[in-house]
CSV table of C-alpha atoms in Angstrom, one decimal:
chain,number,residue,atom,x,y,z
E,1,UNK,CA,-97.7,5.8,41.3
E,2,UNK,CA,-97.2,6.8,37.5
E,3,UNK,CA,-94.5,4.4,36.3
E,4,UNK,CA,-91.6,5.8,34.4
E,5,UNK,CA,-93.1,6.4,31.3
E,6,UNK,CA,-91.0,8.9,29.6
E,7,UNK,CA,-88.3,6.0,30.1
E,8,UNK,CA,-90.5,3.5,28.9
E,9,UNK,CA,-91.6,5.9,25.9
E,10,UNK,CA,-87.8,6.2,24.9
E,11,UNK,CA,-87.9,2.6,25.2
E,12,UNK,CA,-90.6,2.0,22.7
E,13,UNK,CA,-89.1,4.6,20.2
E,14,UNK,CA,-85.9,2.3,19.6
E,15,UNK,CA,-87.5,-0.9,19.5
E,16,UNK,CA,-89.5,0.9,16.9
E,17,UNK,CA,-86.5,1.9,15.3
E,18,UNK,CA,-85.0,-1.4,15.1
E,19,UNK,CA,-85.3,-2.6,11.5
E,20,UNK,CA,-88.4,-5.1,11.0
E,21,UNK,CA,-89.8,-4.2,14.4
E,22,UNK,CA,-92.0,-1.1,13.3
E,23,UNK,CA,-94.7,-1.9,15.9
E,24,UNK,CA,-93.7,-2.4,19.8
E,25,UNK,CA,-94.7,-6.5,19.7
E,26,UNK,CA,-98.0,-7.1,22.0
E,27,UNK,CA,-99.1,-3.7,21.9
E,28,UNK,CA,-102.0,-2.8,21.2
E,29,UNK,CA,-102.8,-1.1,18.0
E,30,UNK,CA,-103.1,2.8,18.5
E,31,UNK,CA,-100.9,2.7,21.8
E,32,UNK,CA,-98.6,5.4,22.2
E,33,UNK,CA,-100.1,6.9,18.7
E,34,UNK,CA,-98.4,10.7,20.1
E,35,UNK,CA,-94.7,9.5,20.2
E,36,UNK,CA,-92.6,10.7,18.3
E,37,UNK,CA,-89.7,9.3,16.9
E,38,UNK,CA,-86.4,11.3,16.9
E,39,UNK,CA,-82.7,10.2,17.1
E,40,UNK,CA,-81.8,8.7,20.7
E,41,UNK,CA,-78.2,9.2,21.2
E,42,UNK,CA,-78.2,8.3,25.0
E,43,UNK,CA,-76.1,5.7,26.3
E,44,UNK,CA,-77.8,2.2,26.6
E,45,UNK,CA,-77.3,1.2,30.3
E,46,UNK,CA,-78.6,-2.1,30.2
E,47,UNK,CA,-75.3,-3.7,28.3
E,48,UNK,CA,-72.4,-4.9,30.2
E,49,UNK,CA,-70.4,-2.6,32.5
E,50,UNK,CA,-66.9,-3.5,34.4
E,51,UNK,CA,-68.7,-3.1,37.7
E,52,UNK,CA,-70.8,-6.2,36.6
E,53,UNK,CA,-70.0,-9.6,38.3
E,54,UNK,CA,-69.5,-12.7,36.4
E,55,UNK,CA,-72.5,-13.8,37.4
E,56,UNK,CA,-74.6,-10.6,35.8
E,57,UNK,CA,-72.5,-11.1,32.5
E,58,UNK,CA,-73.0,-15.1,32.2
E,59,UNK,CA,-76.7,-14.4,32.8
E,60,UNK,CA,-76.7,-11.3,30.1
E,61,UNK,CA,-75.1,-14.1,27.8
E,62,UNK,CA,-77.6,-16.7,28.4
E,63,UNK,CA,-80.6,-14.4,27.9
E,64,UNK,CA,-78.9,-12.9,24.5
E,65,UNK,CA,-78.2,-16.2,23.4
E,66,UNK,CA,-82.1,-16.9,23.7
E,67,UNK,CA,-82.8,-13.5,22.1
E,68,UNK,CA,-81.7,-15.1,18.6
E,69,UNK,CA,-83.8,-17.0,17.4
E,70,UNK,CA,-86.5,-13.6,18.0
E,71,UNK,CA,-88.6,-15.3,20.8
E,72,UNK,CA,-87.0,-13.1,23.7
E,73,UNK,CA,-85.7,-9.5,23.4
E,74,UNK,CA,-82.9,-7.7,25.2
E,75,UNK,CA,-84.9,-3.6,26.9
E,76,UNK,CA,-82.6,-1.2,25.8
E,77,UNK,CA,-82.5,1.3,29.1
E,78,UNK,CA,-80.9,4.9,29.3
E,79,UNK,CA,-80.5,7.2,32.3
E,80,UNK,CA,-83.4,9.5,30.1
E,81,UNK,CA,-82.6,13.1,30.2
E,82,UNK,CA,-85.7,13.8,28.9
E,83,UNK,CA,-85.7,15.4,25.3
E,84,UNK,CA,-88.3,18.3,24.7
E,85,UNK,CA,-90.7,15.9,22.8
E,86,UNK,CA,-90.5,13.3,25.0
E,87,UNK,CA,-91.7,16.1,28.0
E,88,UNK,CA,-94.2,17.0,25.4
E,89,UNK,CA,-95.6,13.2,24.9
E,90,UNK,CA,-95.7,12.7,28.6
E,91,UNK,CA,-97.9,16.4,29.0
E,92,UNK,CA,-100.6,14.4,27.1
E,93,UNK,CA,-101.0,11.7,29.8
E,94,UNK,CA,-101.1,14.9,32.4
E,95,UNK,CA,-103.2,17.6,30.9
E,96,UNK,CA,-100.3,19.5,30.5
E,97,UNK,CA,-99.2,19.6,33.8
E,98,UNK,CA,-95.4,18.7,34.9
E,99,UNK,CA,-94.9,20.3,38.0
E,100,UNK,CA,-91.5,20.5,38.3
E,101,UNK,CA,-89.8,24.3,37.2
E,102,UNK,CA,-88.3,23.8,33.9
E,103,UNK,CA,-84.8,24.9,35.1
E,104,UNK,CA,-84.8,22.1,36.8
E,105,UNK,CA,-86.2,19.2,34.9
E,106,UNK,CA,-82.7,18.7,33.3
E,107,UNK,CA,-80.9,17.9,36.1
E,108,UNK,CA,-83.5,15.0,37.1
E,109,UNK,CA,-82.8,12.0,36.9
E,110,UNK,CA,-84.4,9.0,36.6
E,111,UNK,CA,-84.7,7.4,40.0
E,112,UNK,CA,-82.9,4.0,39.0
E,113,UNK,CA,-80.6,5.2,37.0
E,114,UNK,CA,-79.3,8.0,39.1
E,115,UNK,CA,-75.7,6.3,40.9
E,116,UNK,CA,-72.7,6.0,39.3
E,117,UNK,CA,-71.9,2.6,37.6
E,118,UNK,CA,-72.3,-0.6,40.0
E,119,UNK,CA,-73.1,1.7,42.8
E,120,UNK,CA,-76.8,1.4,42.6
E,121,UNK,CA,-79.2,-0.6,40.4
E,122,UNK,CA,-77.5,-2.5,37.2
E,123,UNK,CA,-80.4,-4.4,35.5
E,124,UNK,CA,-81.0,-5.5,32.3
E,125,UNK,CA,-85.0,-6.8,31.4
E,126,UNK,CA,-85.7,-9.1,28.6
E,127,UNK,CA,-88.9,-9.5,27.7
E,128,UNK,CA,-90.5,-13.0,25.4
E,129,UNK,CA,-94.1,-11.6,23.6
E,130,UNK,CA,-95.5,-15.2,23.3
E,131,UNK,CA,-95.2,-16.3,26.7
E,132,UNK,CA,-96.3,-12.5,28.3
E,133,UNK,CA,-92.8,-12.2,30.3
E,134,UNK,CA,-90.3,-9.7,31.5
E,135,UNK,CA,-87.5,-10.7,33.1
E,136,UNK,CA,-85.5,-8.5,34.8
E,137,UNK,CA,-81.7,-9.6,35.8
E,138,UNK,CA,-80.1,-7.1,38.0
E,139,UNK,CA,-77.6,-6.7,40.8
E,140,UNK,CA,-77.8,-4.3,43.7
E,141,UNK,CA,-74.8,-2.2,44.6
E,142,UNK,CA,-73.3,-1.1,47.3
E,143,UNK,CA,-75.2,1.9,47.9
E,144,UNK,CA,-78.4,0.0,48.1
E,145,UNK,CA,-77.8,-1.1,51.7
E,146,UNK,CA,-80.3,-2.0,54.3
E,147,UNK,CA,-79.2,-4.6,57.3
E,148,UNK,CA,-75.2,-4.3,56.9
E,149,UNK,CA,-74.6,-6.7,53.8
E,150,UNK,CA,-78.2,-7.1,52.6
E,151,UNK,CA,-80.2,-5.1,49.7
E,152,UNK,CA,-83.2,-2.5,51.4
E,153,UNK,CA,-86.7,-3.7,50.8
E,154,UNK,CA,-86.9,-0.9,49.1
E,155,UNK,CA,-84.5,-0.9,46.5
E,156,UNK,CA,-86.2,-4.4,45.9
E,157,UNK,CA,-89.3,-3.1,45.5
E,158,UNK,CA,-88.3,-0.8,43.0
E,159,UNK,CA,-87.0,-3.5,41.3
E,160,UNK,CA,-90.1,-5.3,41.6
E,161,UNK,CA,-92.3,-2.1,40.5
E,162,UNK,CA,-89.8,-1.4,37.3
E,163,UNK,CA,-90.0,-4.9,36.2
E,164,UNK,CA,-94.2,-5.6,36.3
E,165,UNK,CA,-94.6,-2.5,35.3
E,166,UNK,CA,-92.1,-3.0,32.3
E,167,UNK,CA,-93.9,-6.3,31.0
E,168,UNK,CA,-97.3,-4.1,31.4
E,169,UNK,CA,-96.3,-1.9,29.2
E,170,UNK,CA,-94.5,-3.9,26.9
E,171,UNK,CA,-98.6,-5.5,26.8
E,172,UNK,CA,-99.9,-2.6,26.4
E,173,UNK,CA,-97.9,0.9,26.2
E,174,UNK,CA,-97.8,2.8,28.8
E,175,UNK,CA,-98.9,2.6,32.1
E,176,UNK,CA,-99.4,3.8,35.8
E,177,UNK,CA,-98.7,1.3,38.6
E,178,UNK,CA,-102.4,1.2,40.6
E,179,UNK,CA,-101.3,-1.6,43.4
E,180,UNK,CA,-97.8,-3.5,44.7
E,181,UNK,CA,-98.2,-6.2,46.8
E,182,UNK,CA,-94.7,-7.9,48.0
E,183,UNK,CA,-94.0,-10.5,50.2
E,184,UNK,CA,-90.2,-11.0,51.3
E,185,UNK,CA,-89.2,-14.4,52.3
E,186,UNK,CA,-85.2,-14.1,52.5
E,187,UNK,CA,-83.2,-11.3,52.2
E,188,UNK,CA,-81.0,-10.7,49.0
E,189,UNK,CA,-77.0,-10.4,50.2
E,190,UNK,CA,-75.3,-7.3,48.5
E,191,UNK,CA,-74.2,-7.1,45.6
E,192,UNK,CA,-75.3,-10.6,44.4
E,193,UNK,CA,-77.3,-11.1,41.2
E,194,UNK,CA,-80.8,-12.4,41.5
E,195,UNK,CA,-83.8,-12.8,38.8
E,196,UNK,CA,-86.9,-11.3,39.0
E,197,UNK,CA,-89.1,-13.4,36.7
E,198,UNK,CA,-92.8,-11.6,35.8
E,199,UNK,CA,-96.0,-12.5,33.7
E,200,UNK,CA,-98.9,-11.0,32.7
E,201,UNK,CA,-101.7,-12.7,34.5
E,202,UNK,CA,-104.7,-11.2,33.3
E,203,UNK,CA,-106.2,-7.8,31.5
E,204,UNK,CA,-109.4,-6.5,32.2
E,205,UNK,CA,-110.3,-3.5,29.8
E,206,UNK,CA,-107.1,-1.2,30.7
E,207,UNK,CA,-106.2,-3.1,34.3
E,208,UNK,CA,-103.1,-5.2,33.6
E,209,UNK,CA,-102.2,-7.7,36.4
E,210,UNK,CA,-98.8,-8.7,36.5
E,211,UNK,CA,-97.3,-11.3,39.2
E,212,UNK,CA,-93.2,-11.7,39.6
E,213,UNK,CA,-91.0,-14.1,41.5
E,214,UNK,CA,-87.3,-13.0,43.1
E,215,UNK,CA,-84.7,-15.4,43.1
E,216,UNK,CA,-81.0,-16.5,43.6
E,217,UNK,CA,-78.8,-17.1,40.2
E,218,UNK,CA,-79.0,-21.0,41.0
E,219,UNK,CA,-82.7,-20.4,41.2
E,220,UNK,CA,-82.3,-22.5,44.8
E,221,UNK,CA,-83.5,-19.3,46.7
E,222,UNK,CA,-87.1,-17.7,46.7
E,223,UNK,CA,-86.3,-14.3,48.2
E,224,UNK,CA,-89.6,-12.6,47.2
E,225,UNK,CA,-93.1,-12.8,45.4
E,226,UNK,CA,-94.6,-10.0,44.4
E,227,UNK,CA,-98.1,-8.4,42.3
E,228,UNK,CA,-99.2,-5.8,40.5
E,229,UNK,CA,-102.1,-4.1,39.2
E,230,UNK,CA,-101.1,-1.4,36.2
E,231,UNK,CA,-103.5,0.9,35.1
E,232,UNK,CA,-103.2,1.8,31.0
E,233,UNK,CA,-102.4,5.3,30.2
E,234,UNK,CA,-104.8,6.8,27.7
E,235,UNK,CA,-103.2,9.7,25.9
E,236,UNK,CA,-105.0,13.2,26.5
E,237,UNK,CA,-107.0,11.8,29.0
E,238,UNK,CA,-106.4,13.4,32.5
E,239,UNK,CA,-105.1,11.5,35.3
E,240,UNK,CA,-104.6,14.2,37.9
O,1,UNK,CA,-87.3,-8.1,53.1
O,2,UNK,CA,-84.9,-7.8,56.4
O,3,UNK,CA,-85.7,-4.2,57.5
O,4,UNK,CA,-82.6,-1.4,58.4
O,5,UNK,CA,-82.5,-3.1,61.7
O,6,UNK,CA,-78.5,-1.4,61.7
O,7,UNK,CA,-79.8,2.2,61.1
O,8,UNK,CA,-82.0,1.7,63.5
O,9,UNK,CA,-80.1,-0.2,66.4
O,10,UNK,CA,-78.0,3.0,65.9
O,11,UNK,CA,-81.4,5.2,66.7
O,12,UNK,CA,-82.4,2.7,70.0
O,13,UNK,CA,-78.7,3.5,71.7
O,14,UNK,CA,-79.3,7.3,70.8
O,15,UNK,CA,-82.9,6.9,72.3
O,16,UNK,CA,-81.8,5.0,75.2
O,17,UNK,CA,-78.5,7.5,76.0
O,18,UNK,CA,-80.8,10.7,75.9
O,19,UNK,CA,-81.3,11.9,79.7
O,20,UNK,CA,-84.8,9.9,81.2
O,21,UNK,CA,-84.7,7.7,78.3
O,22,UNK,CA,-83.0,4.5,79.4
O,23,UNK,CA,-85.0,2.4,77.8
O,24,UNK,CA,-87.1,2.9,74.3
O,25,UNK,CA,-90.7,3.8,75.0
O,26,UNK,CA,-93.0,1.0,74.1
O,27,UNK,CA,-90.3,-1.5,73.8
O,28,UNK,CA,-91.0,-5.1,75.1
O,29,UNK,CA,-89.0,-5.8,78.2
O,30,UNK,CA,-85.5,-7.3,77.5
O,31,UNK,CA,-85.7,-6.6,73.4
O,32,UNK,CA,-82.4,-5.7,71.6
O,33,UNK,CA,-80.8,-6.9,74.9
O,34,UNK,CA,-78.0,-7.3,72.6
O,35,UNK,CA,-76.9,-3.9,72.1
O,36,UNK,CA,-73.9,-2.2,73.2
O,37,UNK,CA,-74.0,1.1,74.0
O,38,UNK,CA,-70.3,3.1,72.6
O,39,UNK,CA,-70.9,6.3,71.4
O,40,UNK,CA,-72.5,8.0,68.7
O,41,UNK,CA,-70.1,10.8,66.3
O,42,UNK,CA,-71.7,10.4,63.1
O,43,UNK,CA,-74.1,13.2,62.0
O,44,UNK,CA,-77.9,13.3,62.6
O,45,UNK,CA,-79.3,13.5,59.1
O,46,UNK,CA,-82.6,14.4,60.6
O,47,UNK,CA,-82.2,17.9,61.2
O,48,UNK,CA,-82.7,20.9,58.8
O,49,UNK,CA,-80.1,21.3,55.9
O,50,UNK,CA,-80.0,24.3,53.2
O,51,UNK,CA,-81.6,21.5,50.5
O,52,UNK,CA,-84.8,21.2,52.7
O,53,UNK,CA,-87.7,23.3,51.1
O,54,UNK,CA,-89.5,26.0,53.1
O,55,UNK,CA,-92.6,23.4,53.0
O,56,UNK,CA,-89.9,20.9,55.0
O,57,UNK,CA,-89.1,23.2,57.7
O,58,UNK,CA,-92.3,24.4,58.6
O,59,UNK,CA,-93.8,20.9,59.5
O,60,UNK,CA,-90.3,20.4,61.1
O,61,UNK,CA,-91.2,23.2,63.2
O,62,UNK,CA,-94.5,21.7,63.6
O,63,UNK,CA,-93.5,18.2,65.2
O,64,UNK,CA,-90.8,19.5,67.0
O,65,UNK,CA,-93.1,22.0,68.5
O,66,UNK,CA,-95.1,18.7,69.4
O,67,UNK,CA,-92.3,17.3,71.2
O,68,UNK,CA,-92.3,19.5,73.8
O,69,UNK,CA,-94.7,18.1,75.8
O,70,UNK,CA,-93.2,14.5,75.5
O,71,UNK,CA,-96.3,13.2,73.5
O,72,UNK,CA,-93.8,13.3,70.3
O,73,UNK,CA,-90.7,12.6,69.8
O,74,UNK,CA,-87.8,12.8,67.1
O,75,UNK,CA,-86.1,10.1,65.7
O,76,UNK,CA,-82.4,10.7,64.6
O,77,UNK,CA,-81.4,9.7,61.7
O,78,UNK,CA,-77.6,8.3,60.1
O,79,UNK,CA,-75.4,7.6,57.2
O,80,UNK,CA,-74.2,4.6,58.9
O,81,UNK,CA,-71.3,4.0,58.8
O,82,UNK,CA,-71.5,0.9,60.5
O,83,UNK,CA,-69.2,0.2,63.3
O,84,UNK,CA,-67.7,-3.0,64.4
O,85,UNK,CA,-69.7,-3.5,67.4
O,86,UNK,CA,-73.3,-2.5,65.2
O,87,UNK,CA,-72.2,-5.4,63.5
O,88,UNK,CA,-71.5,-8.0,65.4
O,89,UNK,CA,-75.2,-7.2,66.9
O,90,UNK,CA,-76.7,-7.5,63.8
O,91,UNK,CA,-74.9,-11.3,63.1
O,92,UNK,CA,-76.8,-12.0,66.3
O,93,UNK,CA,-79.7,-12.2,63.9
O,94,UNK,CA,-78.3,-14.1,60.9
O,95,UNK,CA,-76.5,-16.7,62.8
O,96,UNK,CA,-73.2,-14.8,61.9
O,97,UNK,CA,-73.3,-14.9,57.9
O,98,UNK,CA,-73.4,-11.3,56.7
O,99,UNK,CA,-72.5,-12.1,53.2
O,100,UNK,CA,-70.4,-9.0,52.0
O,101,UNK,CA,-66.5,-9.1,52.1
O,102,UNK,CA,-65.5,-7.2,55.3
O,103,UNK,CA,-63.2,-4.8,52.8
O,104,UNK,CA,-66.8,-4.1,51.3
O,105,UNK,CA,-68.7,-3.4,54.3
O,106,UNK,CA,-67.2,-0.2,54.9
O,107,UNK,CA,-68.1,1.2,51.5
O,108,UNK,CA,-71.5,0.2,51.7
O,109,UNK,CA,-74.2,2.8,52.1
O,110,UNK,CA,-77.3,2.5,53.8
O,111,UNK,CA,-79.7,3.0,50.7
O,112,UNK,CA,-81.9,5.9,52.4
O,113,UNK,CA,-79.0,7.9,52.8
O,114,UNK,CA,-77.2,7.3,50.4
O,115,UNK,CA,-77.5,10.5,48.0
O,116,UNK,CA,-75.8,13.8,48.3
O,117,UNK,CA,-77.6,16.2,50.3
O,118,UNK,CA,-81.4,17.3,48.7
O,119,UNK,CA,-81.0,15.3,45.6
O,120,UNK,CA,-82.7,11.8,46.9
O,121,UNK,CA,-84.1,11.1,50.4
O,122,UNK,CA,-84.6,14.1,52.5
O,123,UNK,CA,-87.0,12.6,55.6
O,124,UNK,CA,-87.7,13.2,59.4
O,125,UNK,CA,-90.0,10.7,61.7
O,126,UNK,CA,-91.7,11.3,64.7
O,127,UNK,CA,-93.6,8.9,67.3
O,128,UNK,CA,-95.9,9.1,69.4
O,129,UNK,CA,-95.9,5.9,71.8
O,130,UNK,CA,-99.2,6.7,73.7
O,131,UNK,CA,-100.8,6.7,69.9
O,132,UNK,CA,-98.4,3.8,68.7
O,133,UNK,CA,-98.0,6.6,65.3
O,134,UNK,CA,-95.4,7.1,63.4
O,135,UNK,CA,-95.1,10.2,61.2
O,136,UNK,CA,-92.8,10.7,58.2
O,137,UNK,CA,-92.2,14.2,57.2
O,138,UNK,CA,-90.4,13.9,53.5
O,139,UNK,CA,-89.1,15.4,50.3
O,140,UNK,CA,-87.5,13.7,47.1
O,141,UNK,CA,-85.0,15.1,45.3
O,142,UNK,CA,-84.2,15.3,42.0
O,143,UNK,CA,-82.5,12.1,41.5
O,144,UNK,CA,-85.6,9.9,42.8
O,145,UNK,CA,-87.5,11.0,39.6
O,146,UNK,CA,-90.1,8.5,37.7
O,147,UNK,CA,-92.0,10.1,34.9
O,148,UNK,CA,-90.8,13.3,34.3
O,149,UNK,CA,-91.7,16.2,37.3
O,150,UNK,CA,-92.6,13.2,39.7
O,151,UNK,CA,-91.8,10.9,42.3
O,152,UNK,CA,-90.7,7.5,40.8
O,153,UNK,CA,-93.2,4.9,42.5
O,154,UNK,CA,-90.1,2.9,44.1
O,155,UNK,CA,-88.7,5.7,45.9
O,156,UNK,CA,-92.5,5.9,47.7
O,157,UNK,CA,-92.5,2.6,48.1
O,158,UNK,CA,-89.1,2.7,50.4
O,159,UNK,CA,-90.1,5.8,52.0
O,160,UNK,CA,-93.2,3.7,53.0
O,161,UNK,CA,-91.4,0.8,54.0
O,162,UNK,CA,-89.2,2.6,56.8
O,163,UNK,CA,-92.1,4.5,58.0
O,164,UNK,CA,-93.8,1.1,58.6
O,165,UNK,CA,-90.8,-0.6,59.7
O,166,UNK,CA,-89.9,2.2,62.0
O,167,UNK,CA,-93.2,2.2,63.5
O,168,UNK,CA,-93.1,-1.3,64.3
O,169,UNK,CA,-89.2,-1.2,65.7
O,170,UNK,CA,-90.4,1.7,68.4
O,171,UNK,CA,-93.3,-0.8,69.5
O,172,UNK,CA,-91.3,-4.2,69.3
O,173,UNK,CA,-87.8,-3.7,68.6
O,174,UNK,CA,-85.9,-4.5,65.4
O,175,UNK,CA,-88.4,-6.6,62.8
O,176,UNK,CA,-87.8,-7.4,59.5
O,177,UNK,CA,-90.9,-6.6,56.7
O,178,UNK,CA,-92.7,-9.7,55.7
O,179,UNK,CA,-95.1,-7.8,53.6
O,180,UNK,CA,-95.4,-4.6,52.2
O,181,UNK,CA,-99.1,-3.5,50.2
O,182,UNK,CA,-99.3,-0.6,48.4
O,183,UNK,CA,-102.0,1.2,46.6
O,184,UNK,CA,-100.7,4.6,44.3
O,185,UNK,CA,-103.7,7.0,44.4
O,186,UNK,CA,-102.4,10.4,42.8
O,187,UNK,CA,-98.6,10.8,42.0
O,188,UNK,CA,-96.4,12.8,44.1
O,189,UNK,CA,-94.8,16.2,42.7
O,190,UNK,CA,-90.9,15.9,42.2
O,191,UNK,CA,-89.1,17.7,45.2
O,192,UNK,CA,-92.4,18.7,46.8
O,193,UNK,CA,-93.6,17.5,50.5
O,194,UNK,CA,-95.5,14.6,51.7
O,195,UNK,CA,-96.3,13.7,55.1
O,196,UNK,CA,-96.7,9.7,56.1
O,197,UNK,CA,-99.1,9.2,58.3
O,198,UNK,CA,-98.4,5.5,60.3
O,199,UNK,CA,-100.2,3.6,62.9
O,200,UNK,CA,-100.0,0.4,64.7
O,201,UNK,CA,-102.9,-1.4,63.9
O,202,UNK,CA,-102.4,-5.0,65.8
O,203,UNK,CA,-100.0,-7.1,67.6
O,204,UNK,CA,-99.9,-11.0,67.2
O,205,UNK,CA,-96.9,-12.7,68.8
O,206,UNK,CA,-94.0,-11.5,66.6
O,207,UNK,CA,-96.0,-9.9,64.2
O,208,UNK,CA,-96.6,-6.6,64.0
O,209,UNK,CA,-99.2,-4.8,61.6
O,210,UNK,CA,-98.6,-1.1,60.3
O,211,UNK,CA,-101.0,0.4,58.1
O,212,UNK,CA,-100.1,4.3,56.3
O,213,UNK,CA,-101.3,7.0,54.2
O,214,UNK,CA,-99.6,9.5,52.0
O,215,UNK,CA,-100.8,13.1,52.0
O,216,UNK,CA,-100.0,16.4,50.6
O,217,UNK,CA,-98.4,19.2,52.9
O,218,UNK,CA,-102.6,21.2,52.8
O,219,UNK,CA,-103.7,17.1,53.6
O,220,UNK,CA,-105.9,17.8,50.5
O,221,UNK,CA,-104.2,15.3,48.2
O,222,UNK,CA,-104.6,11.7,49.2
O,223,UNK,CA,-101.4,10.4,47.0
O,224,UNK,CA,-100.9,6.8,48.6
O,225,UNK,CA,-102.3,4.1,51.0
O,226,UNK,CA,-100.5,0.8,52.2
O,227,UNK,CA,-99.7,-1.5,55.0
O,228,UNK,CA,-97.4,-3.8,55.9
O,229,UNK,CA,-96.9,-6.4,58.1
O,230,UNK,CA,-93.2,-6.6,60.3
O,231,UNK,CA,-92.1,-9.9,62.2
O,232,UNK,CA,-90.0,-9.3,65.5
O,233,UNK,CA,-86.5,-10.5,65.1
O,234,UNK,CA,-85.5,-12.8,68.0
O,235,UNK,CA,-81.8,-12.2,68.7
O,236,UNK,CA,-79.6,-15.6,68.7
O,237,UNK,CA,-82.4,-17.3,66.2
O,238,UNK,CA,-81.5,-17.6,62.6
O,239,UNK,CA,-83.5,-15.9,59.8
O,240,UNK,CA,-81.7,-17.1,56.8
């Protein structure tokens, strides 16, 4: 499936922005040479919320904390109702076609952004360029329900998908998931914080593979282990 | 991850209370011996609404035209809202920890269902026990959007994961997924229809392996391909 790239494109625009940080780190030069580079005024989702629990907050402040001395940096993250240019970049990556009527492209949303605050996904990734990782800490809400207290495998996988796919593109701009391969060991209780811990494995010409662990705060847990296989988008190249 | 073995305890008592259907086709003798049997009010979420495309109701139409003969059948579909008794059943498989306060519990929404009508998961299955298949009839809404105009790759993923999951439940009883593998072919059209095609490949003890593919409404469009592989959940063992 094509990853979220429009998010991901937003993404790259304001860590471009960021003074000193004219180039997305790791990327590859030329990547993502169509974006452009207007004012974001969304809200960033991925900073701390009232419905976070003390345990999403103390992680947020331990990953900050290692995001100042400039080896790890904090994904800024926004509910993306898509501008006109960014609809415009992603039409290179799909010869133009979006399928959707335009009426109603503004009342999409992305898919893990869409609930209300604490109801659904809260995550925050953090990605460190030397060491090829994205780290993803996030909480599932009460409207992510599977067995009666658990998370759903699928709002795992998601999850799981966002976050490889994240440290893919953060490799190598954007990017279509090709493959997911999970394997759940113990479920993840409701509403608890767990930390989904990816690295780039390997790149073969534009084939990224990513690999990603799931577990409890106190790291005492492996609920999950997961791959994937991301496929680099090549602007005006048709994928479909 | 520990499959929606509530939701679907809720669809084995409405199975085994229709007329003729005391007990669920293709079930193992003296599975989900733990389930009581009070009654169903909640509303089927598997039946036409006004948010379900033209594309929806046709195959609708379709399968339930299959189930006429008895070859098919429909499964029903809830909210859940879990009820005490659903719960206590499902503590028969985690040794009585479900982790989430009980004033919690009743807020919780199963994740499938957990969108206002037409704007995430709209989705009918169907079985066939002599062909141990499993088909899922589905649209996303606008609120499961990935890159803009299209199905986010996690919201496939879960779609996938119940199809599978549901396909080993009708053969074995509840099951939790052990592995899920998925392989993205083309993307899938926001808000358009897909049809999951699901079969029961092989039977090893507890485990059960489910194997799917993802097509366009016309079949012409191969969009996805996976498997997974279920284990049976044993009521009165621990899992966690």
């Amino acid at each position: 499936m094509l990853r979220s790239c429009a998010a991901r494109l937003r993404t790259l625009r304001v860590l471009r922005r960021q003074p000193g940080d004219a180039r997305l780190p790791g990327s590859q030069p030329g990547s993502g040479r169509s974006f452009s580079f207007e004012d974001v005024t969304e809200k960033d989702q991925a900073l701390p919320k009232p419905s976070w629990s003390k345990d999403l907050r103390l992680l947020f402040d331990k990953f900050m904390k290692k995001c100042e001395d400039g080896s790890w940096k904090r994904l800024p993250s926004y509910k993306t109702s898509y501008t006109t240019s960014t609809i415009q970049d992603i039409r290179a990556f799909f010869s133009g076609s979006i399928p959707l009527k335009e009426e109603l492209m503004s009342q999409a949303r992305l898919f893990t952004r869409s609930f209300e605050d604490g109801l659904g996904f809260e995550y925050v990734m953090f990605y460190n360029d030397d060491e090829k990782r994205v780290v993803c800490i996030c909480q599932g809400g009460l409207y992510l329900q599977g067995p009666p207290g658990f998370l759903h495998g699928g709002a795992l996988a998601t999850l799981i998908d966002i976050t490889l796919g994240t440290n893919a593109m953060v490799a190598g701009g954007p990017v279509m998931t090709a493959n997911l391969d999970i394997s759940f060991k113990r479920p993840v209780p409701l509403c608890s914080v767990v930390v989904i811990n990816s690295q780039l494995d390997k790149v073969e010409g534009r084939k990224f593979f990513v690999s990603c662990n799931v577990r409890s705060v106190d790291e005492q847990t492996l609920h999950t282990e997961g791959t994937g296989l991301f496929i680099k988008l090549e602007p005006g190249k048709s994928l479909i």
